[in-house]
PDB file of C-alpha atoms in Angstrom:
ATOM      1  CA  MET A 252      67.613 -22.846  -4.408  1.00 48.00           C
ATOM      2  CA  ALA A 253      67.614 -26.714  -3.460  1.00 54.00           C
ATOM      3  CA  GLU A 254      65.429 -29.048  -5.791  1.00 69.00           C
ATOM      4  CA  GLU A 255      63.296 -30.866  -4.262  1.00 75.00           C
ATOM      5  CA  GLU A 256      63.170 -34.804  -4.481  1.00 84.00           C
ATOM      6  CA  ALA A 257      59.314 -34.515  -5.695  1.00 84.00           C
ATOM      7  CA  PRO A 258      58.316 -31.464  -6.126  1.00 91.00           C
ATOM      8  CA  VAL A 259      54.713 -31.939  -6.714  1.00 88.00           C
ATOM      9  CA  LEU A 260      53.454 -33.950  -3.867  1.00 82.00           C
ATOM     10  CA  ALA A 261      55.742 -31.054  -1.678  1.00 87.00           C
ATOM     11  CA  ALA A 262      52.972 -28.603  -3.777  1.00 90.00           C
ATOM     12  CA  LEU A 263      49.987 -30.485  -2.601  1.00 84.00           C
ATOM     13  CA  ALA A 264      51.528 -30.801   0.842  1.00 81.00           C
ATOM     14  CA  ASP A 265      51.830 -26.796   0.647  1.00 90.00           C
ATOM     15  CA  ILE A 266      48.415 -26.052  -0.454  1.00 87.00           C
ATOM     16  CA  THR A 267      47.083 -28.845   1.967  1.00 81.00           C
ATOM     17  CA  ALA A 268      48.808 -27.286   4.593  1.00 83.00           C
ATOM     18  CA  VAL A 269      47.125 -23.898   3.974  1.00 90.00           C
ATOM     19  CA  SER A 270      43.827 -25.207   3.453  1.00 86.00           C
ATOM     20  CA  LEU A 271      44.362 -26.599   7.281  1.00 82.00           C
ATOM     21  CA  GLU A 272      44.980 -23.334   8.754  1.00 88.00           C
ATOM     22  CA  ARG A 273      42.783 -21.479   6.998  1.00 92.00           C
ATOM     23  CA  SER A 274      39.805 -23.581   7.086  1.00 93.00           C
ATOM     24  CA  THR A 275      37.280 -22.536  10.401  1.00 96.00           C
ATOM     25  CA  LEU A 276      36.680 -26.482  10.781  1.00 95.00           C
ATOM     26  CA  ASN A 277      38.085 -28.332  13.069  1.00 93.00           C
ATOM     27  CA  ALA A 278      40.446 -31.358  11.486  1.00 89.00           C
ATOM     28  CA  ARG A 279      38.306 -34.072  11.288  1.00 94.00           C
ATOM     29  CA  GLU A 280      35.296 -32.445  10.139  1.00 95.00           C
ATOM     30  CA  LEU A 281      37.956 -30.729   7.036  1.00 94.00           C
ATOM     31  CA  MET A 282      38.768 -34.500   6.176  1.00 93.00           C
ATOM     32  CA  LEU A 283      35.049 -35.327   5.824  1.00 95.00           C
ATOM     33  CA  ALA A 284      33.970 -32.467   4.033  1.00 96.00           C
ATOM     34  CA  ARG A 285      37.690 -33.120   1.815  1.00 95.00           C
ATOM     35  CA  ILE A 286      36.238 -37.129   1.491  1.00 95.00           C
ATOM     36  CA  ALA A 287      33.359 -36.166   0.076  1.00 97.00           C
ATOM     37  CA  ALA A 288      34.542 -33.402  -2.300  1.00 97.00           C
ATOM     38  CA  LEU A 289      36.939 -36.572  -3.855  1.00 96.00           C
ATOM     39  CA  ALA A 290      33.741 -38.559  -4.150  1.00 96.00           C
ATOM     40  CA  ALA A 291      32.036 -35.391  -6.038  1.00 96.00           C
ATOM     41  CA  VAL A 292      34.772 -34.632  -8.483  1.00 96.00           C
ATOM     42  CA  ASP A 293      35.505 -38.575  -9.308  1.00 95.00           C
ATOM     43  CA  ALA A 294      39.100 -38.324  -8.210  1.00 95.00           C
ATOM     44  CA  PRO A 295      41.683 -41.434  -8.911  1.00 95.00           C
ATOM     45  CA  ALA A 296      43.011 -43.957  -6.397  1.00 93.00           C
ATOM     46  CA  GLY A 297      45.877 -41.102  -5.636  1.00 90.00           C
ATOM     47  CA  SER A 298      43.954 -38.880  -4.255  1.00 92.00           C
ATOM     48  CA  TYR A 299      42.480 -41.039  -2.241  1.00 91.00           C
ATOM     49  CA  LEU A 300      45.746 -42.711  -0.622  1.00 89.00           C
ATOM     50  CA  LEU A 301      47.024 -38.614  -0.356  1.00 87.00           C
ATOM     51  CA  ASN A 302      44.717 -37.923   2.439  1.00 88.00           C
ATOM     52  CA  ALA A 303      44.104 -41.531   4.085  1.00 87.00           C
ATOM     53  CA  GLY A 304      47.311 -40.795   6.643  1.00 85.00           C
ATOM     54  CA  THR A 305      45.473 -37.348   7.611  1.00 86.00           C
ATOM     55  CA  ALA A 306      42.051 -38.870   7.470  1.00 90.00           C
ATOM     56  CA  MET A 307      42.962 -42.238  10.033  1.00 90.00           C
ATOM     57  CA  ASP A 308      45.124 -39.391  12.114  1.00 90.00           C
ATOM     58  CA  VAL A 309      41.922 -37.253  12.814  1.00 92.00           C
ATOM     59  CA  GLY A 310      39.746 -40.367  13.647  1.00 94.00           C
ATOM     60  CA  ILE A 311      38.443 -41.137   9.765  1.00 94.00           C
ATOM     61  CA  THR A 312      36.621 -44.493  10.590  1.00 92.00           C
ATOM     62  CA  LEU A 313      35.850 -46.835   7.555  1.00 89.00           C
ATOM     63  CA  GLU A 314      31.845 -46.361   8.923  1.00 94.00           C
ATOM     64  CA  ASP A 315      32.511 -42.476   8.243  1.00 95.00           C
ATOM     65  CA  VAL A 316      33.829 -43.060   4.652  1.00 94.00           C
ATOM     66  CA  GLN A 317      30.769 -44.960   4.176  1.00 94.00           C
ATOM     67  CA  GLY A 318      28.735 -42.476   5.747  1.00 96.00           C
ATOM     68  CA  ILE A 319      30.027 -39.561   3.405  1.00 95.00           C
ATOM     69  CA  LEU A 320      29.239 -41.779   0.630  1.00 95.00           C
ATOM     70  CA  ILE A 321      25.481 -42.823   1.474  1.00 96.00           C
ATOM     71  CA  ALA A 322      25.722 -38.656   2.159  1.00 96.00           C
ATOM     72  CA  VAL A 323      26.541 -37.516  -0.693  1.00 96.00           C
ATOM     73  CA  ALA A 324      24.867 -40.252  -3.638  1.00 96.00           C
ATOM     74  CA  PRO A 325      22.129 -37.984  -4.115  1.00 96.00           C
ATOM     75  CA  ILE A 326      23.877 -35.274  -4.566  1.00 94.00           C
ATOM     76  CA  VAL A 327      26.246 -37.102  -6.989  1.00 95.00           C
ATOM     77  CA  GLY A 328      24.541 -39.908  -8.282  1.00 95.00           C
ATOM     78  CA  THR A 329      25.708 -43.881  -8.081  1.00 94.00           C
ATOM     79  CA  PRO A 330      28.469 -43.718 -10.815  1.00 94.00           C
ATOM     80  CA  ARG A 331      30.436 -41.268  -8.666  1.00 94.00           C
ATOM     81  CA  ILE A 332      29.549 -43.380  -5.458  1.00 94.00           C
ATOM     82  CA  VAL A 333      30.622 -47.096  -7.230  1.00 94.00           C
ATOM     83  CA  ALA A 334      33.681 -44.741  -8.742  1.00 95.00           C
ATOM     84  CA  ALA A 335      34.668 -43.753  -5.428  1.00 94.00           C
ATOM     85  CA  ALA A 336      34.213 -47.036  -3.917  1.00 93.00           C
ATOM     86  CA  GLY A 337      36.093 -48.752  -6.196  1.00 93.00           C
ATOM     87  CA  ASN A 338      39.115 -46.148  -5.998  1.00 92.00           C
ATOM     88  CA  LEU A 339      39.090 -46.295  -1.992  1.00 92.00           C
ATOM     89  CA  ALA A 340      39.218 -49.673  -2.665  1.00 90.00           C
ATOM     90  CA  SER A 341      42.609 -49.663  -5.086  1.00 91.00           C
ATOM     91  CA  ALA A 342      44.352 -46.859  -2.444  1.00 89.00           C
ATOM     92  CA  LEU A 343      43.713 -48.970   0.845  1.00 86.00           C
ATOM     93  CA  GLY A 344      45.501 -52.009  -1.445  1.00 87.00           C
ATOM     94  CA  PHE A 345      48.415 -50.154  -2.162  1.00 85.00           C
ATOM     95  CA  ALA A 346      48.332 -48.791   0.902  1.00 82.00           C
ATOM     96  CA  LEU A 347      48.323 -52.309   2.589  1.00 85.00           C
ATOM     97  CA  ALA A 348      50.849 -53.476   0.052  1.00 87.00           C
ATOM     98  CA  MET A 349      53.065 -51.083   1.478  1.00 84.00           C
ATOM     99  CA  ALA A 350      52.455 -51.900   4.418  1.00 83.00           C
ATOM    100  CA  GLU A 351      53.445 -55.638   4.173  1.00 88.00           C
ATOM    101  CA  GLU A 352      56.695 -54.765   2.418  1.00 88.00           C
ATOM    102  CA  GLU A 353      57.975 -52.289   5.134  1.00 86.00           C
ATOM    103  CA  LEU A 354      56.924 -55.345   7.714  1.00 88.00           C
ATOM    104  CA  GLU A 355      59.039 -57.271   5.300  1.00 88.00           C
ATOM    105  CA  ALA A 356      62.128 -55.331   5.489  1.00 87.00           C
ATOM    106  CA  GLU A 357      61.958 -54.711   9.190  1.00 88.00           C
ATOM    107  CA  ALA A 358      61.752 -58.433   9.792  1.00 89.00           C
ATOM    108  CA  GLU A 359      64.682 -59.240   7.117  1.00 88.00           C
ATOM    109  CA  GLY A 360      66.663 -56.078   8.295  1.00 78.00           C
TER     110      GLY A 360
END
């Protein structure tokens, strides 16, 4: 068996793929539910980052995310929503920094 370069990320990708295959929700609904769940469990920024690409691919907007946080706020509470907003901002900042680095590398090469 060949060793994977990032076995934890590969396992997470596999779990996500099975979730997508077995869910009766369409991809957009599934990602909305995942974002709500991330807020509910006080997920770290990395968890939001792992879901950001797929969320964008299925058309989730910033307004959608804000709506989700507002919708779950009465259930999960203010501390979780504040943490979710901060973790989302951190994830977006990291993603932007990575995109800038890629653009700079392409411009240099």
